[in-house]
Amino acid sequence: MSGLVALLDDVAALTRAAAASVDDIGAAAARASAKATGVVVDDTAVTPQYVHGLAAQRELPIIKRIARGSLRNKLLVILPVVLLLSQFLPVLLTPLLMIGGTYLCYEGAHKVWARLSGHHGASHADAATLLDEDTIVRGAVRTDFILSAEIMVIALNEVVDQPFASRAVILAIVAVGITVLVYGVVGLIVKMDDVGLHLAAKPSPGVARVGRGLVKGMPRLLTALTVVGTAAMLWVGGHILLVGSHDLGLDALYDGVHHLEEAAAAATGALGGVVGWLVNTAASALLGLVVGAVVVLVMTLTVHRRASRTADGTTSLRGGAGTGGSAGAGARPGSGAHPAGRADRQVP
């Protein structure tokens, strides 16, 4: 009997240890996911633009295909690579993270510049009216690959001290959880106007008012997501560079921000913790904006200028060949179903 009791005690101890391990993995996955907030919000803001202008019945199938491609990116390509790096070449993680942080700063600063200058460029909606679904999905999955890599590297940096098996499980949970969250929210966003139109047609004035509000609110929601995503990218990217430079032994910026944060916290009493965090966040975002602006300038003077010259040369050659039939040259079969996108729908 004593042997049975001892066995049951061992089983109970193992169960408690397993439960604690599951709790630890869950907490670590949540912490790692939270650090990637900036990229996640930006991913959520960008993706609906890929299906804008397409037939309403094709929106969710295309989003589903993009989500599957995103999950393949994370689980079959990015996860094995970052796990191997963390196990055998951990010294590369900080530089890789800083490269990713610089990319986030560039993306954020580029969006700020586009907004200030009014040069928004060709939208995904314009491209969607000219490209077939397979091309749209491939383009979206390529863009997602960059964002997914950022998410996974940022998440890895939060759990790099975990054992290899736990690290793999945590990152897999992060990959699946963030993919489901992002594309679930995207699906809700792109169908929000459909739900609104359905409700707006109801005889009840209150329900119809809610429906019209949903339709009118969708552009504002996308704008808000873009603004929040841009700010978050500058903040996260700048903070990655700040901490990374400290890890590499370049302490001047990190120490300066840290002292400023401590001084702000000490001067504001009970609100010190919040004010200190805000100071650190603002400093990180400012650093991200400055670094991003420098990268935007370099890219504009080099890569983008060469691409513009190439495009101008191609246009000149085409122009010399004649302009006949140009009115319908870019159209694809069946594109007339929604020629101007879903914005042309009339709200009852």
PDB file of N, CA and C in Angstrom, residues 98-192:
ATOM      1  N   MET A  98      18.547  43.719 -34.856  1.00  0.00           N
ATOM      2  CA  MET A  98      18.752  45.133 -35.162  1.00  0.00           C
ATOM      3  C   MET A  98      18.508  45.423 -36.641  1.00  0.00           C
ATOM      4  N   ILE A  99      18.852  44.483 -37.509  1.00  0.00           N
ATOM      5  CA  ILE A  99      18.526  44.652 -38.933  1.00  0.00           C
ATOM      6  C   ILE A  99      17.012  44.702 -39.115  1.00  0.00           C
ATOM      7  N   GLY A 100      16.323  43.809 -38.409  1.00  0.00           N
ATOM      8  CA  GLY A 100      14.867  43.829 -38.458  1.00  0.00           C
ATOM      9  C   GLY A 100      14.289  45.112 -37.880  1.00  0.00           C
ATOM     10  N   GLY A 101      14.898  45.587 -36.787  1.00  0.00           N
ATOM     11  CA  GLY A 101      14.447  46.838 -36.197  1.00  0.00           C
ATOM     12  C   GLY A 101      14.645  48.011 -37.147  1.00  0.00           C
ATOM     13  N   THR A 102      15.760  48.002 -37.879  1.00  0.00           N
ATOM     14  CA  THR A 102      16.007  49.057 -38.868  1.00  0.00           C
ATOM     15  C   THR A 102      14.961  49.009 -39.972  1.00  0.00           C
ATOM     16  N   TYR A 103      14.586  47.800 -40.372  1.00  0.00           N
ATOM     17  CA  TYR A 103      13.535  47.669 -41.392  1.00  0.00           C
ATOM     18  C   TYR A 103      12.212  48.235 -40.880  1.00  0.00           C
ATOM     19  N   LEU A 104      11.879  47.955 -39.631  1.00  0.00           N
ATOM     20  CA  LEU A 104      10.649  48.505 -39.057  1.00  0.00           C
ATOM     21  C   LEU A 104      10.700  50.031 -39.043  1.00  0.00           C
ATOM     22  N   CYS A 105      11.857  50.595 -38.671  1.00  0.00           N
ATOM     23  CA  CYS A 105      12.009  52.060 -38.666  1.00  0.00           C
ATOM     24  C   CYS A 105      11.827  52.613 -40.070  1.00  0.00           C
ATOM     25  N   TYR A 106      12.405  51.930 -41.051  1.00  0.00           N
ATOM     26  CA  TYR A 106      12.268  52.367 -42.446  1.00  0.00           C
ATOM     27  C   TYR A 106      10.811  52.356 -42.883  1.00  0.00           C
ATOM     28  N   GLU A 107      10.107  51.276 -42.582  1.00  0.00           N
ATOM     29  CA  GLU A 107       8.700  51.172 -42.975  1.00  0.00           C
ATOM     30  C   GLU A 107       7.873  52.276 -42.320  1.00  0.00           C
ATOM     31  N   GLY A 108       8.107  52.487 -41.034  1.00  0.00           N
ATOM     32  CA  GLY A 108       7.358  53.522 -40.331  1.00  0.00           C
ATOM     33  C   GLY A 108       7.658  54.911 -40.868  1.00  0.00           C
ATOM     34  N   ALA A 109       8.937  55.224 -41.065  1.00  0.00           N
ATOM     35  CA  ALA A 109       9.322  56.543 -41.572  1.00  0.00           C
ATOM     36  C   ALA A 109       8.839  56.739 -43.004  1.00  0.00           C
ATOM     37  N   HIS A 110       8.853  55.684 -43.788  1.00  0.00           N
ATOM     38  CA  HIS A 110       8.374  55.772 -45.174  1.00  0.00           C
ATOM     39  C   HIS A 110       6.891  56.122 -45.208  1.00  0.00           C
ATOM     40  N   LYS A 111       6.125  55.547 -44.295  1.00  0.00           N
ATOM     41  CA  LYS A 111       4.696  55.859 -44.238  1.00  0.00           C
ATOM     42  C   LYS A 111       4.462  57.296 -43.780  1.00  0.00           C
ATOM     43  N   VAL A 112       5.271  57.752 -42.823  1.00  0.00           N
ATOM     44  CA  VAL A 112       5.154  59.146 -42.380  1.00  0.00           C
ATOM     45  C   VAL A 112       5.478  60.085 -43.539  1.00  0.00           C
ATOM     46  N   TRP A 113       6.548  59.792 -44.272  1.00  0.00           N
ATOM     47  CA  TRP A 113       6.932  60.634 -45.400  1.00  0.00           C
ATOM     48  C   TRP A 113       5.852  60.631 -46.483  1.00  0.00           C
ATOM     49  N   ALA A 114       5.299  59.460 -46.769  1.00  0.00           N
ATOM     50  CA  ALA A 114       4.246  59.367 -47.787  1.00  0.00           C
ATOM     51  C   ALA A 114       3.033  60.198 -47.387  1.00  0.00           C
ATOM     52  N   ARG A 115       2.703  60.182 -46.104  1.00  0.00           N
ATOM     53  CA  ARG A 115       1.559  60.961 -45.626  1.00  0.00           C
ATOM     54  C   ARG A 115       1.849  62.460 -45.690  1.00  0.00           C
ATOM     55  N   LEU A 116       3.050  62.864 -45.295  1.00  0.00           N
ATOM     56  CA  LEU A 116       3.376  64.290 -45.285  1.00  0.00           C
ATOM     57  C   LEU A 116       3.538  64.851 -46.694  1.00  0.00           C
ATOM     58  N   SER A 117       4.099  64.055 -47.593  1.00  0.00           N
ATOM     59  CA  SER A 117       4.371  64.540 -48.946  1.00  0.00           C
ATOM     60  C   SER A 117       3.189  64.367 -49.883  1.00  0.00           C
ATOM     61  N   GLY A 118       2.237  63.499 -49.488  1.00  0.00           N
ATOM     62  CA  GLY A 118       1.096  63.232 -50.366  1.00  0.00           C
ATOM     63  C   GLY A 118       1.401  62.231 -51.449  1.00  0.00           C
ATOM     64  N   HIS A 119       2.602  61.641 -51.425  1.00  0.00           N
ATOM     65  CA  HIS A 119       2.982  60.643 -52.428  1.00  0.00           C
ATOM     66  C   HIS A 119       2.696  59.252 -51.867  1.00  0.00           C
ATOM     67  N   HIS A 120       1.449  58.833 -51.991  1.00  0.00           N
ATOM     68  CA  HIS A 120       1.071  57.541 -51.410  1.00  0.00           C
ATOM     69  C   HIS A 120       1.424  56.375 -52.314  1.00  0.00           C
ATOM     70  N   GLY A 121       1.715  56.638 -53.561  1.00  0.00           N
ATOM     71  CA  GLY A 121       2.062  55.548 -54.468  1.00  0.00           C
ATOM     72  C   GLY A 121       0.856  54.758 -54.880  1.00  0.00           C
ATOM     73  N   ALA A 122       1.107  53.757 -55.674  1.00  0.00           N
ATOM     74  CA  ALA A 122       0.022  52.902 -56.164  1.00  0.00           C
ATOM     75  C   ALA A 122      -0.489  52.038 -55.037  1.00  0.00           C
ATOM     76  N   SER A 123      -1.739  52.035 -54.845  1.00  0.00           N
ATOM     77  CA  SER A 123      -2.328  51.269 -53.743  1.00  0.00           C
ATOM     78  C   SER A 123      -2.485  49.818 -54.134  1.00  0.00           C
ATOM     79  N   HIS A 124      -2.659  48.963 -53.115  1.00  0.00           N
ATOM     80  CA  HIS A 124      -2.929  47.557 -53.365  1.00  0.00           C
ATOM     81  C   HIS A 124      -4.245  47.396 -54.092  1.00  0.00           C
ATOM     82  N   ALA A 125      -5.182  48.298 -53.880  1.00  0.00           N
ATOM     83  CA  ALA A 125      -6.468  48.215 -54.558  1.00  0.00           C
ATOM     84  C   ALA A 125      -6.294  48.379 -56.059  1.00  0.00           C
ATOM     85  N   ASP A 126      -5.425  49.315 -56.495  1.00  0.00           N
ATOM     86  CA  ASP A 126      -5.187  49.495 -57.916  1.00  0.00           C
ATOM     87  C   ASP A 126      -4.589  48.241 -58.514  1.00  0.00           C
ATOM     88  N   ALA A 127      -3.629  47.657 -57.777  1.00  0.00           N
ATOM     89  CA  ALA A 127      -3.002  46.437 -58.282  1.00  0.00           C
ATOM     90  C   ALA A 127      -3.998  45.302 -58.355  1.00  0.00           C
ATOM     91  N   ALA A 128      -4.912  45.237 -57.377  1.00  0.00           N
ATOM     92  CA  ALA A 128      -5.851  44.129 -57.323  1.00  0.00           C
ATOM     93  C   ALA A 128      -6.757  44.106 -58.536  1.00  0.00           C
ATOM     94  N   THR A 129      -7.057  45.279 -59.114  1.00  0.00           N
ATOM     95  CA  THR A 129      -7.941  45.305 -60.267  1.00  0.00           C
ATOM     96  C   THR A 129      -7.232  44.840 -61.531  1.00  0.00           C
ATOM     97  N   LEU A 130      -5.890  44.769 -61.502  1.00  0.00           N
ATOM     98  CA  LEU A 130      -5.138  44.404 -62.685  1.00  0.00           C
ATOM     99  C   LEU A 130      -4.559  43.001 -62.614  1.00  0.00           C
ATOM    100  N   LEU A 131      -4.424  42.429 -61.435  1.00  0.00           N
ATOM    101  CA  LEU A 131      -3.746  41.161 -61.272  1.00  0.00           C
ATOM    102  C   LEU A 131      -4.735  40.046 -60.973  1.00  0.00           C
ATOM    103  N   ASP A 132      -4.356  38.826 -61.345  1.00  0.00           N
ATOM    104  CA  ASP A 132      -5.198  37.679 -61.021  1.00  0.00           C
ATOM    105  C   ASP A 132      -4.999  37.289 -59.568  1.00  0.00           C
ATOM    106  N   GLU A 133      -5.856  36.419 -59.069  1.00  0.00           N
ATOM    107  CA  GLU A 133      -5.832  36.062 -57.646  1.00  0.00           C
ATOM    108  C   GLU A 133      -4.516  35.423 -57.229  1.00  0.00           C
ATOM    109  N   ASP A 134      -3.967  34.534 -58.072  1.00  0.00           N
ATOM    110  CA  ASP A 134      -2.716  33.870 -57.710  1.00  0.00           C
ATOM    111  C   ASP A 134      -1.585  34.883 -57.530  1.00  0.00           C
ATOM    112  N   THR A 135      -1.536  35.882 -58.408  1.00  0.00           N
ATOM    113  CA  THR A 135      -0.500  36.909 -58.299  1.00  0.00           C
ATOM    114  C   THR A 135      -0.683  37.738 -57.031  1.00  0.00           C
ATOM    115  N   ILE A 136      -1.942  38.079 -56.713  1.00  0.00           N
ATOM    116  CA  ILE A 136      -2.236  38.845 -55.502  1.00  0.00           C
ATOM    117  C   ILE A 136      -1.795  38.064 -54.271  1.00  0.00           C
ATOM    118  N   VAL A 137      -2.130  36.765 -54.227  1.00  0.00           N
ATOM    119  CA  VAL A 137      -1.781  35.936 -53.071  1.00  0.00           C
ATOM    120  C   VAL A 137      -0.269  35.815 -52.933  1.00  0.00           C
ATOM    121  N   ARG A 138       0.421  35.589 -54.051  1.00  0.00           N
ATOM    122  CA  ARG A 138       1.883  35.470 -53.983  1.00  0.00           C
ATOM    123  C   ARG A 138       2.511  36.763 -53.472  1.00  0.00           C
ATOM    124  N   GLY A 139       2.039  37.903 -53.962  1.00  0.00           N
ATOM    125  CA  GLY A 139       2.576  39.178 -53.493  1.00  0.00           C
ATOM    126  C   GLY A 139       2.315  39.395 -52.009  1.00  0.00           C
ATOM    127  N   ALA A 140       1.103  39.069 -51.564  1.00  0.00           N
ATOM    128  CA  ALA A 140       0.762  39.236 -50.150  1.00  0.00           C
ATOM    129  C   ALA A 140       1.595  38.318 -49.270  1.00  0.00           C
ATOM    130  N   VAL A 141       1.823  37.076 -49.713  1.00  0.00           N
ATOM    131  CA  VAL A 141       2.597  36.121 -48.913  1.00  0.00           C
ATOM    132  C   VAL A 141       4.068  36.548 -48.849  1.00  0.00           C
ATOM    133  N   ARG A 142       4.579  37.133 -49.942  1.00  0.00           N
ATOM    134  CA  ARG A 142       5.964  37.636 -49.907  1.00  0.00           C
ATOM    135  C   ARG A 142       6.105  38.764 -48.887  1.00  0.00           C
ATOM    136  N   THR A 143       5.142  39.698 -48.910  1.00  0.00           N
ATOM    137  CA  THR A 143       5.178  40.787 -47.927  1.00  0.00           C
ATOM    138  C   THR A 143       5.046  40.225 -46.513  1.00  0.00           C
ATOM    139  N   ASP A 144       4.145  39.261 -46.348  1.00  0.00           N
ATOM    140  CA  ASP A 144       3.939  38.654 -45.036  1.00  0.00           C
ATOM    141  C   ASP A 144       5.203  37.957 -44.541  1.00  0.00           C
ATOM    142  N   PHE A 145       5.993  37.410 -45.462  1.00  0.00           N
ATOM    143  CA  PHE A 145       7.214  36.704 -45.049  1.00  0.00           C
ATOM    144  C   PHE A 145       8.131  37.634 -44.264  1.00  0.00           C
ATOM    145  N   ILE A 146       8.281  38.865 -44.754  1.00  0.00           N
ATOM    146  CA  ILE A 146       9.147  39.836 -44.061  1.00  0.00           C
ATOM    147  C   ILE A 146       8.578  40.151 -42.683  1.00  0.00           C
ATOM    148  N   LEU A 147       7.277  40.438 -42.628  1.00  0.00           N
ATOM    149  CA  LEU A 147       6.656  40.763 -41.348  1.00  0.00           C
ATOM    150  C   LEU A 147       6.686  39.565 -40.397  1.00  0.00           C
ATOM    151  N   SER A 148       6.450  38.363 -40.939  1.00  0.00           N
ATOM    152  CA  SER A 148       6.477  37.155 -40.102  1.00  0.00           C
ATOM    153  C   SER A 148       7.870  36.911 -39.533  1.00  0.00           C
ATOM    154  N   ALA A 149       8.895  37.142 -40.355  1.00  0.00           N
ATOM    155  CA  ALA A 149      10.266  36.974 -39.866  1.00  0.00           C
ATOM    156  C   ALA A 149      10.533  37.929 -38.708  1.00  0.00           C
ATOM    157  N   GLU A 150      10.053  39.166 -38.830  1.00  0.00           N
ATOM    158  CA  GLU A 150      10.215  40.127 -37.741  1.00  0.00           C
ATOM    159  C   GLU A 150       9.514  39.637 -36.471  1.00  0.00           C
ATOM    160  N   ILE A 151       8.286  39.167 -36.636  1.00  0.00           N
ATOM    161  CA  ILE A 151       7.515  38.679 -35.487  1.00  0.00           C
ATOM    162  C   ILE A 151       8.254  37.549 -34.788  1.00  0.00           C
ATOM    163  N   MET A 152       8.756  36.590 -35.570  1.00  0.00           N
ATOM    164  CA  MET A 152       9.384  35.414 -34.981  1.00  0.00           C
ATOM    165  C   MET A 152      10.722  35.757 -34.319  1.00  0.00           C
ATOM    166  N   VAL A 153      11.505  36.647 -34.922  1.00  0.00           N
ATOM    167  CA  VAL A 153      12.791  37.020 -34.323  1.00  0.00           C
ATOM    168  C   VAL A 153      12.573  37.817 -33.035  1.00  0.00           C
ATOM    169  N   ILE A 154      11.604  38.735 -33.072  1.00  0.00           N
ATOM    170  CA  ILE A 154      11.290  39.495 -31.852  1.00  0.00           C
ATOM    171  C   ILE A 154      10.810  38.552 -30.758  1.00  0.00           C
ATOM    172  N   ALA A 155       9.934  37.595 -31.108  1.00  0.00           N
ATOM    173  CA  ALA A 155       9.435  36.637 -30.126  1.00  0.00           C
ATOM    174  C   ALA A 155      10.562  35.763 -29.588  1.00  0.00           C
ATOM    175  N   LEU A 156      11.446  35.325 -30.481  1.00  0.00           N
ATOM    176  CA  LEU A 156      12.573  34.481 -30.055  1.00  0.00           C
ATOM    177  C   LEU A 156      13.439  35.205 -29.040  1.00  0.00           C
ATOM    178  N   ASN A 157      13.664  36.481 -29.242  1.00  0.00           N
ATOM    179  CA  ASN A 157      14.526  37.235 -28.341  1.00  0.00           C
ATOM    180  C   ASN A 157      13.983  37.251 -26.917  1.00  0.00           C
ATOM    181  N   GLU A 158      12.664  37.067 -26.765  1.00  0.00           N
ATOM    182  CA  GLU A 158      12.058  37.058 -25.435  1.00  0.00           C
ATOM    183  C   GLU A 158      12.178  35.705 -24.741  1.00  0.00           C
ATOM    184  N   VAL A 159      12.432  34.632 -25.502  1.00  0.00           N
ATOM    185  CA  VAL A 159      12.445  33.289 -24.902  1.00  0.00           C
ATOM    186  C   VAL A 159      13.752  32.566 -25.200  1.00  0.00           C
ATOM    187  N   VAL A 160      14.800  33.329 -25.559  1.00  0.00           N
ATOM    188  CA  VAL A 160      16.045  32.692 -25.965  1.00  0.00           C
ATOM    189  C   VAL A 160      16.697  31.924 -24.821  1.00  0.00           C
ATOM    190  N   ASP A 161      16.342  32.241 -23.565  1.00  0.00           N
ATOM    191  CA  ASP A 161      16.929  31.543 -22.422  1.00  0.00           C
ATOM    192  C   ASP A 161      16.187  30.256 -22.080  1.00  0.00           C
ATOM    193  N   GLN A 162      15.113  29.941 -22.784  1.00  0.00           N
ATOM    194  CA  GLN A 162      14.356  28.711 -22.536  1.00  0.00           C
ATOM    195  C   GLN A 162      15.071  27.514 -23.157  1.00  0.00           C
ATOM    196  N   PRO A 163      14.804  26.290 -22.640  1.00  0.00           N
ATOM    197  CA  PRO A 163      15.354  25.096 -23.296  1.00  0.00           C
ATOM    198  C   PRO A 163      14.882  24.991 -24.750  1.00  0.00           C
ATOM    199  N   PHE A 164      15.632  24.252 -25.563  1.00  0.00           N
ATOM    200  CA  PHE A 164      15.344  24.199 -27.004  1.00  0.00           C
ATOM    201  C   PHE A 164      13.914  23.733 -27.282  1.00  0.00           C
ATOM    202  N   ALA A 165      13.477  22.662 -26.606  1.00  0.00           N
ATOM    203  CA  ALA A 165      12.134  22.135 -26.861  1.00  0.00           C
ATOM    204  C   ALA A 165      11.061  23.148 -26.475  1.00  0.00           C
ATOM    205  N   SER A 166      11.220  23.771 -25.318  1.00  0.00           N
ATOM    206  CA  SER A 166      10.252  24.790 -24.890  1.00  0.00           C
ATOM    207  C   SER A 166      10.246  25.971 -25.855  1.00  0.00           C
ATOM    208  N   ARG A 167      11.433  26.357 -26.312  1.00  0.00           N
ATOM    209  CA  ARG A 167      11.547  27.455 -27.269  1.00  0.00           C
ATOM    210  C   ARG A 167      10.766  27.145 -28.537  1.00  0.00           C
ATOM    211  N   ALA A 168      10.921  25.900 -29.022  1.00  0.00           N
ATOM    212  CA  ALA A 168      10.229  25.499 -30.246  1.00  0.00           C
ATOM    213  C   ALA A 168       8.709  25.538 -30.056  1.00  0.00           C
ATOM    214  N   VAL A 169       8.246  25.019 -28.912  1.00  0.00           N
ATOM    215  CA  VAL A 169       6.798  24.998 -28.650  1.00  0.00           C
ATOM    216  C   VAL A 169       6.262  26.421 -28.517  1.00  0.00           C
ATOM    217  N   ILE A 170       6.975  27.258 -27.788  1.00  0.00           N
ATOM    218  CA  ILE A 170       6.519  28.642 -27.585  1.00  0.00           C
ATOM    219  C   ILE A 170       6.427  29.378 -28.913  1.00  0.00           C
ATOM    220  N   LEU A 171       7.453  29.258 -29.745  1.00  0.00           N
ATOM    221  CA  LEU A 171       7.445  29.961 -31.030  1.00  0.00           C
ATOM    222  C   LEU A 171       6.370  29.407 -31.958  1.00  0.00           C
ATOM    223  N   ALA A 172       6.116  28.096 -31.888  1.00  0.00           N
ATOM    224  CA  ALA A 172       5.038  27.522 -32.701  1.00  0.00           C
ATOM    225  C   ALA A 172       3.685  28.070 -32.251  1.00  0.00           C
ATOM    226  N   ILE A 173       3.511  28.194 -30.930  1.00  0.00           N
ATOM    227  CA  ILE A 173       2.260  28.778 -30.410  1.00  0.00           C
ATOM    228  C   ILE A 173       2.119  30.224 -30.862  1.00  0.00           C
ATOM    229  N   VAL A 174       3.214  30.970 -30.796  1.00  0.00           N
ATOM    230  CA  VAL A 174       3.193  32.363 -31.250  1.00  0.00           C
ATOM    231  C   VAL A 174       2.829  32.430 -32.734  1.00  0.00           C
ATOM    232  N   ALA A 175       3.445  31.562 -33.532  1.00  0.00           N
ATOM    233  CA  ALA A 175       3.196  31.572 -34.981  1.00  0.00           C
ATOM    234  C   ALA A 175       1.725  31.311 -35.291  1.00  0.00           C
ATOM    235  N   VAL A 176       1.175  30.256 -34.685  1.00  0.00           N
ATOM    236  CA  VAL A 176      -0.225  29.902 -34.957  1.00  0.00           C
ATOM    237  C   VAL A 176      -1.160  30.966 -34.383  1.00  0.00           C
ATOM    238  N   GLY A 177      -0.898  31.370 -33.136  1.00  0.00           N
ATOM    239  CA  GLY A 177      -1.794  32.320 -32.475  1.00  0.00           C
ATOM    240  C   GLY A 177      -1.858  33.656 -33.196  1.00  0.00           C
ATOM    241  N   ILE A 178      -0.700  34.192 -33.585  1.00  0.00           N
ATOM    242  CA  ILE A 178      -0.684  35.489 -34.254  1.00  0.00           C
ATOM    243  C   ILE A 178      -1.304  35.393 -35.641  1.00  0.00           C
ATOM    244  N   THR A 179      -1.059  34.294 -36.348  1.00  0.00           N
ATOM    245  CA  THR A 179      -1.662  34.125 -37.674  1.00  0.00           C
ATOM    246  C   THR A 179      -3.181  34.085 -37.576  1.00  0.00           C
ATOM    247  N   VAL A 180      -3.699  33.299 -36.631  1.00  0.00           N
ATOM    248  CA  VAL A 180      -5.154  33.217 -36.445  1.00  0.00           C
ATOM    249  C   VAL A 180      -5.718  34.584 -36.056  1.00  0.00           C
ATOM    250  N   LEU A 181      -5.030  35.271 -35.140  1.00  0.00           N
ATOM    251  CA  LEU A 181      -5.499  36.582 -34.691  1.00  0.00           C
ATOM    252  C   LEU A 181      -5.521  37.584 -35.842  1.00  0.00           C
ATOM    253  N   VAL A 182      -4.400  37.712 -36.561  1.00  0.00           N
ATOM    254  CA  VAL A 182      -4.300  38.712 -37.625  1.00  0.00           C
ATOM    255  C   VAL A 182      -5.336  38.466 -38.710  1.00  0.00           C
ATOM    256  N   TYR A 183      -5.386  37.226 -39.218  1.00  0.00           N
ATOM    257  CA  TYR A 183      -6.262  36.980 -40.368  1.00  0.00           C
ATOM    258  C   TYR A 183      -7.716  36.804 -39.955  1.00  0.00           C
ATOM    259  N   GLY A 184      -7.957  36.463 -38.689  1.00  0.00           N
ATOM    260  CA  GLY A 184      -9.325  36.499 -38.192  1.00  0.00           C
ATOM    261  C   GLY A 184      -9.852  37.922 -38.139  1.00  0.00           C
ATOM    262  N   VAL A 185      -9.019  38.825 -37.619  1.00  0.00           N
ATOM    263  CA  VAL A 185      -9.406  40.243 -37.569  1.00  0.00           C
ATOM    264  C   VAL A 185      -9.548  40.813 -38.973  1.00  0.00           C
ATOM    265  N   VAL A 186      -8.628  40.423 -39.876  1.00  0.00           N
ATOM    266  CA  VAL A 186      -8.717  40.897 -41.257  1.00  0.00           C
ATOM    267  C   VAL A 186     -10.029  40.453 -41.899  1.00  0.00           C
ATOM    268  N   GLY A 187     -10.408  39.194 -41.664  1.00  0.00           N
ATOM    269  CA  GLY A 187     -11.665  38.704 -42.199  1.00  0.00           C
ATOM    270  C   GLY A 187     -12.855  39.501 -41.688  1.00  0.00           C
ATOM    271  N   LEU A 188     -12.834  39.834 -40.402  1.00  0.00           N
ATOM    272  CA  LEU A 188     -13.918  40.650 -39.839  1.00  0.00           C
ATOM    273  C   LEU A 188     -13.939  42.048 -40.456  1.00  0.00           C
ATOM    274  N   ILE A 189     -12.755  42.611 -40.657  1.00  0.00           N
ATOM    275  CA  ILE A 189     -12.675  43.969 -41.209  1.00  0.00           C
ATOM    276  C   ILE A 189     -13.242  44.024 -42.622  1.00  0.00           C
ATOM    277  N   VAL A 190     -12.815  43.086 -43.478  1.00  0.00           N
ATOM    278  CA  VAL A 190     -13.239  43.173 -44.880  1.00  0.00           C
ATOM    279  C   VAL A 190     -14.713  42.828 -45.050  1.00  0.00           C
ATOM    280  N   LYS A 191     -15.294  42.134 -44.077  1.00  0.00           N
ATOM    281  CA  LYS A 191     -16.720  41.816 -44.163  1.00  0.00           C
ATOM    282  C   LYS A 191     -17.578  42.792 -43.366  1.00  0.00           C
ATOM    283  N   MET A 192     -16.937  43.764 -42.719  1.00  0.00           N
ATOM    284  CA  MET A 192     -17.695  44.694 -41.895  1.00  0.00           C
ATOM    285  C   MET A 192     -18.691  45.492 -42.725  1.00  0.00           C
TER     286      MET A 192
END
